[in-house]
Amino acid sequence: MTLRIIAFGAHPDDCELKAAGAAAKWAAAGHKVKFVATTNGDVGHFEMAGGPLALRRTAEVKHCAEILGIESQVLDIHDGELLPTLENRRTIARLIREWQADLVLCHRPCDYHPDHRYTGVLVEDAAVLVAAPFFVTDVPPCPRNPVILYYSDNFKKPYPFDPAIIVGIDDVLDQKRTCIEAMPSQFADKESWQGRYLPGVPEDDEGRKIFIRDWLIARDGDVANRYRDLLVQRYGETRGREIKHAEAFELCQYGAQPSAAQLNELFPM
Amino acid sequence: MTLRIIAFGAHPDDCELKAAGAAAKWAAAGHKVKFVATTNGDVGHFEMAGGPLALRRTAEVKHCAEILGIESQVLDIHDGELLPTLENRRTIARLIREWQADLVLCHRPCDYHPDHRYTGVLVEDAAVLVAAPFFVTDVPPCPRNPVILYYSDNFKKPYPFDPAIIVGIDDVLDQKRTCIEAMPSQFADKESWQGRYLPGVPEDDEGRKIFIRDWLIARDGDVANRYRDLLVQRYGETRGREIKHAEAFELCQYGAQPSAAQLNELFPM
Amino acid sequence: MTLRIIAFGAHPDDCELKAAGAAAKWAAAGHKVKFVATTNGDVGHFEMAGGPLALRRTAEVKHCAEILGIESQVLDIHDGELLPTLENRRTIARLIREWQADLVLCHRPCDYHPDHRYTGVLVEDAAVLVAAPFFVTDVPPCPRNPVILYYSDNFKKPYPFDPAIIVGIDDVLDQKRTCIEAMPSQFADKESWQGRYLPGVPEDDEGRKIFIRDWLIARDGDVANRYRDLLVQRYGETRGREIKHAEAFELCQYGAQPSAAQLNELFPM
Amino acid sequence: MTLRIIAFGAHPDDCELKAAGAAAKWAAAGHKVKFVATTNGDVGHFEMAGGPLALRRTAEVKHCAEILGIESQVLDIHDGELLPTLENRRTIARLIREWQADLVLCHRPCDYHPDHRYTGVLVEDAAVLVAAPFFVTDVPPCPRNPVILYYSDNFKKPYPFDPAIIVGIDDVLDQKRTCIEAMPSQFADKESWQGRYLPGVPEDDEGRKIFIRDWLIARDGDVANRYRDLLVQRYGETRGREIKHAEAFELCQYGAQPSAAQLNELFPM
Amino acid sequence: MTLRIIAFGAHPDDCELKAAGAAAKWAAAGHKVKFVATTNGDVGHFEMAGGPLALRRTAEVKHCAEILGIESQVLDIHDGELLPTLENRRTIARLIREWQADLVLCHRPCDYHPDHRYTGVLVEDAAVLVAAPFFVTDVPPCPRNPVILYYSDNFKKPYPFDPAIIVGIDDVLDQKRTCIEAMPSQFADKESWQGRYLPGVPEDDEGRKIFIRDWLIARDGDVANRYRDLLVQRYGETRGREIKHAEAFELCQYGAQPSAAQLNELFPM
Amino acid sequence: MTLRIIAFGAHPDDCELKAAGAAAKWAAAGHKVKFVATTNGDVGHFEMAGGPLALRRTAEVKHCAEILGIESQVLDIHDGELLPTLENRRTIARLIREWQADLVLCHRPCDYHPDHRYTGVLVEDAAVLVAAPFFVTDVPPCPRNPVILYYSDNFKKPYPFDPAIIVGIDDVLDQKRTCIEAMPSQFADKESWQGRYLPGVPEDDEGRKIFIRDWLIARDGDVANRYRDLLVQRYGETRGREIKHAEAFELCQYGAQPSAAQLNELFPM
């Protein structure tokens, strides 16, 4: 059976950072994956902004999608301005319905950036309604409420990230690294957010690109270490201990509620 | 003293499912109860939608209200489109003020459907303001902030349902069953949501009606079993162990904060 | 040169009533025409409403589009609820940009129904911006502001309909009649708006359909007679006098301003 | 036949100023009249504001309604904050449907105060929809679109007030004067808007009240003189020349379109 | 007496194009003038957009203000996204109150760009309310409703621009030319709107700047010629005939209504 | 190093109640503190409302600011009507940017009053964006995301107040008492909220003022006792046990995350 997965991230880099590994594996297995950025990322750079930056970032994630073998879309909503409106709820619901998604990924509603939080809220608000026959009438409903999962994060309140499934990504790490390198407006420009704010960033362009990329990939190492038990449980003692990088996902209580075994089937090994 | 209770549910069946038992008992004891659906339920059916469905459902809950001896109102807001706007906040505040409510019931803001969650948010947002003299000027304020409670649900995050009071409803279960049967657009039609999505639903109309009704009533059995300790504490060891069906309620921290003894007085035995 | 024409009507019948004749002629000449209903028409019937009515009407105008040889789209916005929001402005602008329209048709902002008026306002508000490179970033701009025209109407204030161009439609009248017959939810059902409100409507289904259709077509006769001078001016004395039915259009001052000769070239004879 | 008339004014004094005479006559003839203020008038005074002022003004127009023998309602919307939202459109449509109005009165959309203009826009936007069966579902539709008329004003653009009907009010002028005197927060307080801004206002309370009242009544004299021809046409040469004070109304093109004779029947002599 | 004038234009160049001449003269006479752009102009360029363009344009109009001896402010609202919201109404009302304006200038609500139209609507909607003591409470009211005037435009519907006053600007034309040259993002860049769309624009930078500047100044020549009668009436036969460039203004009916003589006093010769 | 602290409270008394002690100490040490009320408090009194009450309360907190040696601002938003809109998000972000804040204080998003909750949400939503160069373009960004902390409260869900830092305020308690006395519209009038609702309030004006003041100050005693461990940890065993009154603050996870030692440096002893 071919799975259909749709992932929502707030900016044109979030799906990539949080789920590029899983996506590469799903795609390699013949499943259909789509990444959607819910804003166009048009204010997160110190030199460019507005349309030119939005177009550049759209091209960057399109490139990532080619690297991963998936589809990609960027919603033309200003960065920093995503709100849980009815219009946006309908947009998210339509995208899930059009994709006839089995699985939906998004941020938790307690992530650090308002666009992240409201992306989470919007997906939660679209839940159930993607199966309602007449909530929107121009796209047929999903046959049932999909399984919804949140990306990992480091936030502790109201409760810490609580993973239900983990995916080792060492075998696709090169693809993920290449993705990150394909987004210089986010992770390589001297005047990118990370280039400007991250401590210890090298002065030269090549050095900066490698430094930021490795800093990001190191976060997938933290995920593997933090949720090592889950890796061992899923991959067995040996392989579970060996995996160096991973992506983890928490089950959203407003989507379908698969058993642990069912969830295991839905995610690539 | 006559109590005045107002209950808000997202769709024309939610108050009935969550509080018909308690309502029947309050009404029998001479208290005044009103059920308000915050949306008109106009998309949750596979054959009908819009106004005709809204009218049908309004008539159904009106029938339920007669069965229970209470009042009923359906707000003409599209199903799936309830938002925590200022207009809606004022509407909820006016309804509570007009009813001069001592007790207010609603969903938790972490229920599965956005209309449920925002019904909870709206009641929370109206709290305090129902006692503010000039928040609205066309309906006099309540003399004090009422006691607000949430219906039971099965959600675990950010924290599990935490009941403060429980009501055994075995003696009014027939009335609740009759209510459920009085809402065929929700619980009996072949093309109703439950008729379509619930696994194992019989093909014939009468069988389907009984099947869904009993499945719903079984959930009140789960409540009784899950919160058995509360039943024993309230009804004593013998009766507390015997009660088969119950409705439970969690205290909202934004309303008045009665003592356990006061809360016990406010709810029927 | 192939022209690209996009027409906006408030409900799934408005473009058809006001411009089916011109559209049929453009299409026959190889030009590309698209009709867009800005609402889904989901409250204008006395027996059905909501999603089922929206789907029925979407199918009806799709059928009309086949009859005319054009494309068709229905925006999933509730009937009676269209507002000149920024989201809707962007939607209209994107449709015009995607179509790379040379010509845009819409209602005047002084028509009788709020959805008509706000369709006019939205097109006016999208004008100029369809050529702005970065107003939206997911659809390339039009190379220049298109020519915008209003459909004919009978309103007198703030000033009467003021046609700039007229099209005789006698030779395509059969297609227009067939279109109208293809929209029974609007023009034939006993419980359609016209079936209910139009005086003198026959009781039998076939009679009603013919009666309403002919009443509508008679309005194109009024247009021909009222603006006879324009017909004579465009078609010459003989043919201008003979034309029985016509569609007329007023030039919107916020679009491109073609000369009379240029306008004549843009419209079919 | 008993007529049902509903009049919308932006503040709690506008219906009274523009239509108290006609209302008194309709009421005396047994027709049903209701005045609705679309805002609560809570910022138009130099000493009071907010709720206390809203309550005072609500009481004042209630008193006026008793003087005129009609009903009265004040919508609890802040003065200066009325917008043509969907919520307000529905509120206006519901009021017209509840009243099952034959006649609706309102400001022109080109009056001097934004609340006046948007009251006009809202009534226009509600037109047609008051007869749509499912635009709102909690109040039955009007059997047909009512006749809608605008109050007189002095504005010239986009076109001057264009009366379709005029009513001589000399015989009910005492009632109108008493109404004006019953609204001291608007027309008598030293710190009322008129008490503060009108040139030549006397210092003493009684003098001020009379001065402002007479200045207002003089405006009805201007109406009589400006549209003398209409008075003569309606009341005949003799009586038409004698009438000193009048109220005039322009026909809105978005409501039902009665003939001159029909309109004459609808208004009192 | 020192006059206080505040002018609202939709983009950072509109006040300058329409009123730089009058402003220079007022300023030279010791009156206080402020230009406010109601949007930041962040999409009207083919190479830049967003914040960097907004900052560039803010700097450009600041430079213009220095040239003219006036003050300048740019509201940080996205270009193409200005709406007549309550928040914007309050912002405009506060600016007028803070400036304690005697005179307010703005676009007509029938100009070609939605930001122009809604700038006009917003100023109209703020009218009266700038004198209401408690519409906003953080800025004291104006002692009375100011005189409001519209800039000239070429639009004909619903009625043509109807000037009440005209100002010959030949003697300050150098300042106006210098202003236009100080806005290269609008009028000189190869990738500016005019640089891209205006027919016949030279290829070289200097040539383009001069060409566009002169094309704009020629429009002030059109104003002088079109309203020559007004010039003669105001400046006398000789001077009135000689004036080559002028700025004209129409009186808004929602502000104070000065006599022709009073208006003449308010504007510079 | 001079710290810059900005505190947001929902009404003109909230910052004062929750942080006057810390503010007095910061100010005494030469740091810059600003209190911002996010609404004007115009409905929380039983005798006055609207503008006059807003102005009175603005004057009261201005007086408090003088007592504390800090700055003060009241946003002109109606009490009970604060929503997490984009306009308000921008307003909060601009205030933080203008203040170039190192520290930001606000309510938790789980406080009892909707204005409190949405003040918390708005500050959270502004977090990150205060450092985004082009989220707003009229105020330069903060050099980095500030440290954000919540005021103490008694709410338990979704989790109890979790203080990260505590400040003993016995040495500035007189200033805090004087502040409270400087807000009679909140804490002394017979018709103030507390004067009306607090049980056991004396009848005479002076008695009432003292009673309410002492009741409020007693809450700071509760804070000291409840979080005694934190006091001991910060001030040492002896002084930590002696402190009678305190203010405590919880670290928001969406701002900068200082170490405990860094946090200790940021707050006065």
Short mmCIF file of N, CA and C in Angstrom, two decimals, chain A residues 111-210:
data_model
loop_
_atom_site.label_atom_id
_atom_site.label_comp_id
_atom_site.label_asym_id
_atom_site.label_seq_id
_atom_site.Cartn_x
_atom_site.Cartn_y
_atom_site.Cartn_z
N ASP A 111 5.67 25.50 20.18
CA ASP A 111 7.00 25.74 19.63
C ASP A 111 7.36 27.22 19.81
N TYR A 112 8.58 27.61 19.46
CA TYR A 112 9.08 28.93 19.88
C TYR A 112 8.59 30.11 19.03
N HIS A 113 8.22 29.89 17.79
CA HIS A 113 7.89 30.98 16.88
C HIS A 113 6.37 30.97 16.65
N PRO A 114 5.73 32.16 16.64
CA PRO A 114 4.28 32.15 16.47
C PRO A 114 3.83 31.42 15.20
N ASP A 115 4.58 31.53 14.14
CA ASP A 115 4.20 30.81 12.91
C ASP A 115 4.24 29.30 13.13
N HIS A 116 5.19 28.83 13.93
CA HIS A 116 5.23 27.40 14.25
C HIS A 116 3.98 27.03 15.06
N ARG A 117 3.73 27.80 16.11
CA ARG A 117 2.58 27.46 16.97
C ARG A 117 1.28 27.46 16.19
N TYR A 118 1.08 28.49 15.36
CA TYR A 118 -0.20 28.57 14.66
C TYR A 118 -0.28 27.56 13.52
N THR A 119 0.85 27.12 12.99
CA THR A 119 0.81 25.99 12.06
C THR A 119 0.27 24.77 12.78
N GLY A 120 0.74 24.55 14.00
CA GLY A 120 0.23 23.44 14.79
C GLY A 120 -1.26 23.59 15.07
N VAL A 121 -1.66 24.78 15.47
CA VAL A 121 -3.08 25.02 15.77
C VAL A 121 -3.93 24.78 14.52
N LEU A 122 -3.45 25.29 13.39
CA LEU A 122 -4.24 25.16 12.16
C LEU A 122 -4.41 23.70 11.76
N VAL A 123 -3.36 22.91 11.88
CA VAL A 123 -3.50 21.49 11.54
C VAL A 123 -4.46 20.81 12.53
N GLU A 124 -4.32 21.14 13.81
CA GLU A 124 -5.26 20.58 14.78
C GLU A 124 -6.70 20.98 14.45
N ASP A 125 -6.86 22.24 14.05
CA ASP A 125 -8.22 22.72 13.76
C ASP A 125 -8.77 22.12 12.48
N ALA A 126 -7.90 21.71 11.60
CA ALA A 126 -8.36 21.07 10.36
C ALA A 126 -8.66 19.59 10.58
N ALA A 127 -8.09 19.01 11.63
CA ALA A 127 -8.23 17.57 11.86
C ALA A 127 -9.63 17.09 11.46
N VAL A 128 -10.37 16.45 12.24
CA VAL A 128 -11.76 16.06 12.00
C VAL A 128 -12.41 16.62 10.71
N LEU A 129 -12.21 17.95 10.48
CA LEU A 129 -12.92 18.58 9.37
C LEU A 129 -12.45 18.08 8.00
N VAL A 130 -11.27 17.47 7.93
CA VAL A 130 -10.84 16.93 6.63
C VAL A 130 -11.71 15.74 6.23
N ALA A 131 -12.42 15.18 7.20
CA ALA A 131 -13.32 14.06 6.89
C ALA A 131 -14.79 14.49 6.82
N ALA A 132 -15.05 15.77 7.08
CA ALA A 132 -16.44 16.27 7.03
C ALA A 132 -16.80 16.52 5.57
N PRO A 133 -17.88 15.90 5.10
CA PRO A 133 -18.14 15.96 3.65
C PRO A 133 -18.31 17.38 3.13
N PHE A 134 -18.93 18.26 3.93
CA PHE A 134 -19.29 19.56 3.38
C PHE A 134 -18.62 20.74 4.09
N PHE A 135 -17.54 20.50 4.81
CA PHE A 135 -16.83 21.66 5.41
C PHE A 135 -16.26 22.54 4.30
N VAL A 136 -15.62 21.92 3.34
CA VAL A 136 -15.36 22.61 2.07
C VAL A 136 -16.04 21.77 1.01
N THR A 137 -16.41 22.39 -0.08
CA THR A 137 -17.17 21.62 -1.06
C THR A 137 -16.42 21.45 -2.37
N ASP A 138 -15.27 22.08 -2.48
CA ASP A 138 -14.55 21.99 -3.75
C ASP A 138 -13.46 20.91 -3.75
N VAL A 139 -13.26 20.26 -2.64
CA VAL A 139 -12.30 19.15 -2.57
C VAL A 139 -12.95 18.03 -1.77
N PRO A 140 -12.97 16.82 -2.32
CA PRO A 140 -13.63 15.71 -1.61
C PRO A 140 -12.94 15.41 -0.28
N PRO A 141 -13.68 14.90 0.70
CA PRO A 141 -13.11 14.62 2.00
C PRO A 141 -12.14 13.45 1.97
N CYS A 142 -11.29 13.37 2.97
CA CYS A 142 -10.51 12.17 3.22
C CYS A 142 -11.48 11.08 3.69
N PRO A 143 -11.19 9.83 3.36
CA PRO A 143 -12.10 8.75 3.78
C PRO A 143 -12.16 8.63 5.30
N ARG A 144 -11.13 9.07 5.97
CA ARG A 144 -11.17 9.10 7.44
C ARG A 144 -10.15 10.10 7.93
N ASN A 145 -10.28 10.48 9.20
CA ASN A 145 -9.34 11.38 9.85
C ASN A 145 -7.93 10.77 9.77
N PRO A 146 -6.93 11.49 9.27
CA PRO A 146 -5.58 10.90 9.17
C PRO A 146 -4.90 10.83 10.54
N VAL A 147 -3.78 10.13 10.57
CA VAL A 147 -2.90 10.14 11.74
C VAL A 147 -2.07 11.42 11.69
N ILE A 148 -2.03 12.12 12.81
CA ILE A 148 -1.32 13.40 12.85
C ILE A 148 -0.20 13.30 13.87
N LEU A 149 0.98 13.80 13.49
CA LEU A 149 2.12 13.75 14.43
C LEU A 149 2.84 15.08 14.44
N TYR A 150 3.47 15.35 15.58
CA TYR A 150 4.23 16.59 15.74
C TYR A 150 5.72 16.31 15.58
N TYR A 151 6.43 17.30 15.05
CA TYR A 151 7.90 17.24 15.01
C TYR A 151 8.46 17.36 16.43
N SER A 152 9.66 16.91 16.60
CA SER A 152 10.34 17.06 17.88
C SER A 152 10.70 18.53 18.13
N ASP A 153 10.75 18.91 19.39
CA ASP A 153 11.26 20.21 19.80
C ASP A 153 11.78 20.09 21.22
N ASN A 154 12.34 21.18 21.74
CA ASN A 154 12.96 21.13 23.07
C ASN A 154 12.12 21.79 24.14
N PHE A 155 10.88 22.08 23.84
CA PHE A 155 10.10 22.86 24.81
C PHE A 155 9.51 21.96 25.88
N LYS A 156 9.38 22.51 27.07
CA LYS A 156 9.03 21.72 28.24
C LYS A 156 7.62 21.99 28.74
N LYS A 157 7.02 23.08 28.30
CA LYS A 157 5.72 23.47 28.85
C LYS A 157 4.71 23.61 27.74
N PRO A 158 3.49 23.19 27.92
CA PRO A 158 2.93 22.65 29.16
C PRO A 158 3.45 21.25 29.49
N TYR A 159 4.06 20.56 28.54
CA TYR A 159 4.67 19.27 28.85
C TYR A 159 5.75 19.03 27.80
N PRO A 160 6.79 18.25 28.14
CA PRO A 160 7.88 18.06 27.18
C PRO A 160 7.46 17.22 25.98
N PHE A 161 8.15 17.41 24.89
CA PHE A 161 7.95 16.61 23.69
C PHE A 161 7.91 15.13 24.08
N ASP A 162 6.94 14.42 23.56
CA ASP A 162 6.64 13.06 24.02
C ASP A 162 6.54 12.14 22.80
N PRO A 163 7.69 11.64 22.32
CA PRO A 163 7.69 10.93 21.03
C PRO A 163 6.96 9.59 21.07
N ALA A 164 6.28 9.29 20.00
CA ALA A 164 5.60 8.00 19.86
C ALA A 164 6.34 7.10 18.87
N ILE A 165 7.19 7.71 18.06
CA ILE A 165 7.87 6.94 17.02
C ILE A 165 9.17 7.66 16.67
N ILE A 166 10.17 6.91 16.31
CA ILE A 166 11.46 7.50 15.98
C ILE A 166 12.00 6.83 14.73
N VAL A 167 12.73 7.60 13.93
CA VAL A 167 13.27 7.08 12.68
C VAL A 167 14.77 7.38 12.63
N GLY A 168 15.57 6.33 12.55
CA GLY A 168 17.01 6.52 12.37
C GLY A 168 17.28 7.00 10.96
N ILE A 169 18.14 8.00 10.81
CA ILE A 169 18.31 8.58 9.48
C ILE A 169 19.75 8.58 9.00
N ASP A 170 20.59 7.79 9.65
CA ASP A 170 22.01 7.79 9.26
C ASP A 170 22.20 7.46 7.77
N ASP A 171 21.40 6.54 7.27
CA ASP A 171 21.56 6.12 5.88
C ASP A 171 21.09 7.16 4.87
N VAL A 172 20.37 8.16 5.30
CA VAL A 172 19.94 9.21 4.37
C VAL A 172 20.49 10.57 4.79
N LEU A 173 21.48 10.53 5.67
CA LEU A 173 21.98 11.79 6.21
C LEU A 173 22.63 12.66 5.13
N ASP A 174 23.23 12.02 4.16
CA ASP A 174 23.82 12.81 3.08
C ASP A 174 22.76 13.62 2.34
N GLN A 175 21.62 13.01 2.13
CA GLN A 175 20.54 13.75 1.47
C GLN A 175 20.11 14.94 2.32
N LYS A 176 20.01 14.71 3.62
CA LYS A 176 19.59 15.80 4.51
C LYS A 176 20.64 16.91 4.51
N ARG A 177 21.91 16.51 4.55
CA ARG A 177 22.97 17.53 4.50
C ARG A 177 22.89 18.33 3.20
N THR A 178 22.66 17.63 2.12
CA THR A 178 22.57 18.32 0.83
C THR A 178 21.38 19.29 0.82
N CYS A 179 20.29 18.85 1.41
CA CYS A 179 19.13 19.75 1.53
C CYS A 179 19.52 21.03 2.26
N ILE A 180 20.15 20.88 3.38
CA ILE A 180 20.49 22.07 4.17
C ILE A 180 21.40 22.99 3.37
N GLU A 181 22.32 22.40 2.64
CA GLU A 181 23.22 23.21 1.80
C GLU A 181 22.47 23.88 0.65
N ALA A 182 21.32 23.30 0.32
CA ALA A 182 20.53 23.88 -0.77
C ALA A 182 19.68 25.06 -0.32
N MET A 183 19.81 25.44 0.97
CA MET A 183 19.02 26.56 1.48
C MET A 183 19.94 27.65 2.04
N PRO A 184 20.78 28.23 1.17
CA PRO A 184 21.74 29.22 1.67
C PRO A 184 21.09 30.46 2.26
N SER A 185 19.87 30.82 1.81
CA SER A 185 19.23 32.02 2.37
C SER A 185 18.92 31.82 3.85
N GLN A 186 18.83 30.57 4.25
CA GLN A 186 18.57 30.27 5.65
C GLN A 186 19.85 29.93 6.40
N PHE A 187 20.77 29.22 5.73
CA PHE A 187 21.84 28.57 6.49
C PHE A 187 23.25 28.81 5.95
N ALA A 188 23.44 29.78 5.10
CA ALA A 188 24.81 29.99 4.62
C ALA A 188 25.14 31.46 4.42
N ASP A 189 24.18 32.26 3.97
CA ASP A 189 24.48 33.68 3.74
C ASP A 189 25.04 34.32 5.01
N LYS A 190 25.97 35.20 4.81
CA LYS A 190 26.47 35.99 5.95
C LYS A 190 25.30 36.72 6.62
N GLU A 191 24.35 37.18 5.84
CA GLU A 191 23.23 37.95 6.37
C GLU A 191 21.98 37.10 6.61
N SER A 192 22.14 35.79 6.60
CA SER A 192 21.00 34.95 7.01
C SER A 192 20.85 35.03 8.52
N TRP A 193 19.69 34.61 9.00
CA TRP A 193 19.40 34.64 10.44
C TRP A 193 20.48 33.89 11.23
N GLN A 194 20.76 32.66 10.81
CA GLN A 194 21.74 31.85 11.53
C GLN A 194 23.14 32.41 11.35
N GLY A 195 23.42 32.91 10.15
CA GLY A 195 24.72 33.50 9.91
C GLY A 195 24.95 34.69 10.81
N ARG A 196 23.89 35.34 11.16
CA ARG A 196 24.00 36.55 11.97
C ARG A 196 23.97 36.26 13.47
N TYR A 197 23.09 35.35 13.87
CA TYR A 197 22.85 35.18 15.30
C TYR A 197 23.60 34.00 15.94
N LEU A 198 23.95 32.99 15.17
CA LEU A 198 24.56 31.81 15.77
C LEU A 198 25.96 32.16 16.28
N PRO A 199 26.28 31.79 17.52
CA PRO A 199 27.60 32.15 18.03
C PRO A 199 28.70 31.32 17.37
N GLY A 200 29.83 31.94 17.09
CA GLY A 200 30.99 31.21 16.58
C GLY A 200 30.97 30.91 15.10
N VAL A 201 30.10 31.57 14.37
CA VAL A 201 30.02 31.31 12.92
C VAL A 201 31.27 31.84 12.21
N PRO A 202 31.90 31.03 11.35
CA PRO A 202 33.09 31.49 10.64
C PRO A 202 32.78 32.66 9.70
N GLU A 203 33.83 33.38 9.37
CA GLU A 203 33.69 34.55 8.51
C GLU A 203 33.54 34.17 7.03
N ASP A 204 34.23 33.10 6.61
CA ASP A 204 34.22 32.78 5.18
C ASP A 204 32.97 31.98 4.80
N ASP A 205 32.55 32.14 3.56
CA ASP A 205 31.27 31.60 3.11
C ASP A 205 31.22 30.08 3.22
N GLU A 206 32.26 29.41 2.76
CA GLU A 206 32.24 27.96 2.78
C GLU A 206 32.25 27.45 4.22
N GLY A 207 33.11 28.07 5.04
CA GLY A 207 33.18 27.68 6.45
C GLY A 207 31.86 27.87 7.15
N ARG A 208 31.22 28.98 6.85
CA ARG A 208 29.94 29.27 7.50
C ARG A 208 28.91 28.21 7.13
N LYS A 209 28.85 27.87 5.86
CA LYS A 209 27.87 26.89 5.38
C LYS A 209 28.05 25.56 6.11
N ILE A 210 29.30 25.11 6.19
CA ILE A 210 29.58 23.82 6.84
C ILE A 210 29.26 23.89 8.34
#
